[in-house]
Amino acid sequence: KNTGNTMSLSVYPNPSSNTIHFRDANGSSIAPDRYHVFDAKGQLLMSGFKRPAAQINRLMRGIYFIRVQYEGKEAVIRFMKQ
C-alpha cells in the first residue's frame, strides 16, 4: 500500500553476503531510480542508480539501511550483511 511518497519495497536475499536485489510489493524485480546505503550511525556508505541489484561485498558484517527511490516514491529497508 502506497501512502504519500512512501512505498513498500524489499531486498533479497536478506541477509546477504554479496548482492541484494530490489523488488516491489508484488514481488517483481525493479531497478530503482536511486539508492543509498547507510550504516547504523547514518553515515552514507554507497549509492547507485538504475540497477536491479546492489553489490554489498565490500561492506563489513552488520546491519545497514538502504533508502530506495523509485517512480517518485521512497522506502527505507533494513538489511543484514553476512
mmCIF file of C-alpha atoms in Angstrom:
data_model
loop_
_atom_site.group_PDB
_atom_site.id
_atom_site.type_symbol
_atom_site.label_atom_id
_atom_site.label_comp_id
_atom_site.label_asym_id
_atom_site.label_seq_id
_atom_site.Cartn_x
_atom_site.Cartn_y
_atom_site.Cartn_z
ATOM 1 C CA LYS A 1 0.000 0.000 0.000
ATOM 2 C CA ASN A 2 1.432 3.370 -1.004
ATOM 3 C CA THR A 3 0.671 6.394 1.120
ATOM 4 C CA GLY A 4 2.085 9.779 0.205
ATOM 5 C CA ASN A 5 5.643 9.444 -1.017
ATOM 6 C CA THR A 6 6.386 6.076 0.591
ATOM 7 C CA MET A 7 6.058 2.640 -0.933
ATOM 8 C CA SER A 8 6.505 -0.977 0.032
ATOM 9 C CA LEU A 9 9.763 -2.420 -1.316
ATOM 10 C CA SER A 10 12.066 -5.205 -0.184
ATOM 11 C CA VAL A 11 15.549 -6.520 -0.831
ATOM 12 C CA TYR A 12 16.554 -10.164 -1.185
ATOM 13 C CA PRO A 13 18.250 -12.240 -0.111
ATOM 14 C CA ASN A 14 18.265 -10.767 3.367
ATOM 15 C CA PRO A 15 20.682 -11.462 4.949
ATOM 16 C CA SER A 16 23.195 -11.458 2.094
ATOM 17 C CA SER A 17 26.954 -11.562 1.688
ATOM 18 C CA ASN A 18 27.471 -10.256 -1.858
ATOM 19 C CA THR A 19 24.458 -8.833 -3.691
ATOM 20 C CA ILE A 20 20.980 -7.623 -2.781
ATOM 21 C CA HIS A 21 18.208 -7.347 -5.357
ATOM 22 C CA PHE A 22 15.238 -4.977 -5.253
ATOM 23 C CA ARG A 23 11.594 -5.958 -5.594
ATOM 24 C CA ASP A 24 8.269 -4.185 -5.303
ATOM 25 C CA ALA A 25 5.259 -5.091 -3.144
ATOM 26 C CA ASN A 26 4.133 -7.603 -5.793
ATOM 27 C CA GLY A 27 7.487 -9.410 -5.691
ATOM 28 C CA SER A 28 8.542 -8.129 -9.121
ATOM 29 C CA SER A 29 12.169 -7.200 -9.668
ATOM 30 C CA ILE A 30 12.786 -3.449 -10.102
ATOM 31 C CA ALA A 31 15.699 -1.145 -10.932
ATOM 32 C CA PRO A 32 15.304 1.843 -8.567
ATOM 33 C CA ASP A 33 15.909 5.367 -9.802
ATOM 34 C CA ARG A 34 18.433 5.800 -6.990
ATOM 35 C CA TYR A 35 19.542 4.067 -3.785
ATOM 36 C CA HIS A 36 21.765 4.993 -0.832
ATOM 37 C CA VAL A 37 23.231 2.603 1.771
ATOM 38 C CA PHE A 38 23.760 3.872 5.329
ATOM 39 C CA ASP A 39 25.294 2.303 8.416
ATOM 40 C CA ALA A 40 23.519 2.271 11.792
ATOM 41 C CA LYS A 41 25.020 5.701 12.623
ATOM 42 C CA GLY A 42 23.514 7.243 9.478
ATOM 43 C CA GLN A 43 26.787 7.550 7.569
ATOM 44 C CA LEU A 44 26.382 7.264 3.785
ATOM 45 C CA LEU A 45 28.496 4.341 2.553
ATOM 46 C CA MET A 46 27.478 3.858 -1.073
ATOM 47 C CA SER A 47 24.988 4.972 -3.710
ATOM 48 C CA GLY A 48 23.791 3.769 -7.070
ATOM 49 C CA PHE A 49 21.100 4.222 -9.671
ATOM 50 C CA LYS A 50 19.144 2.368 -12.384
ATOM 51 C CA ARG A 51 20.420 -1.062 -11.302
ATOM 52 C CA PRO A 52 18.297 -4.060 -10.252
ATOM 53 C CA ALA A 53 20.874 -5.054 -7.600
ATOM 54 C CA ALA A 54 23.474 -3.552 -5.264
ATOM 55 C CA GLN A 55 26.905 -5.091 -4.681
ATOM 56 C CA ILE A 56 27.465 -5.153 -0.907
ATOM 57 C CA ASN A 57 30.523 -7.418 -0.753
ATOM 58 C CA ARG A 58 32.761 -4.526 0.407
ATOM 59 C CA LEU A 59 30.621 -3.802 3.465
ATOM 60 C CA MET A 60 31.608 -5.222 6.852
ATOM 61 C CA ARG A 61 29.250 -7.715 8.503
ATOM 62 C CA GLY A 62 26.384 -5.961 10.263
ATOM 63 C CA ILE A 63 23.058 -4.161 9.963
ATOM 64 C CA TYR A 64 22.532 -1.488 7.294
ATOM 65 C CA PHE A 65 19.737 0.621 5.874
ATOM 66 C CA ILE A 66 19.085 1.291 2.223
ATOM 67 C CA ARG A 67 16.981 4.237 1.058
ATOM 68 C CA VAL A 68 15.417 3.401 -2.288
ATOM 69 C CA GLN A 69 13.799 5.943 -4.629
ATOM 70 C CA TYR A 70 11.549 4.592 -7.364
ATOM 71 C CA GLU A 71 8.942 6.336 -9.510
ATOM 72 C CA GLY A 72 8.815 9.372 -7.216
ATOM 73 C CA LYS A 73 8.322 7.270 -4.074
ATOM 74 C CA GLU A 74 10.760 6.291 -1.348
ATOM 75 C CA ALA A 75 11.317 3.389 1.045
ATOM 76 C CA VAL A 76 13.914 2.662 3.734
ATOM 77 C CA ILE A 77 14.765 -1.008 4.165
ATOM 78 C CA ARG A 78 16.875 -2.658 6.867
ATOM 79 C CA PHE A 79 19.177 -5.450 5.717
ATOM 80 C CA MET A 80 21.931 -7.594 7.127
ATOM 81 C CA LYS A 81 25.356 -8.153 5.581
ATOM 82 C CA GLN A 82 26.792 -11.576 6.429
#
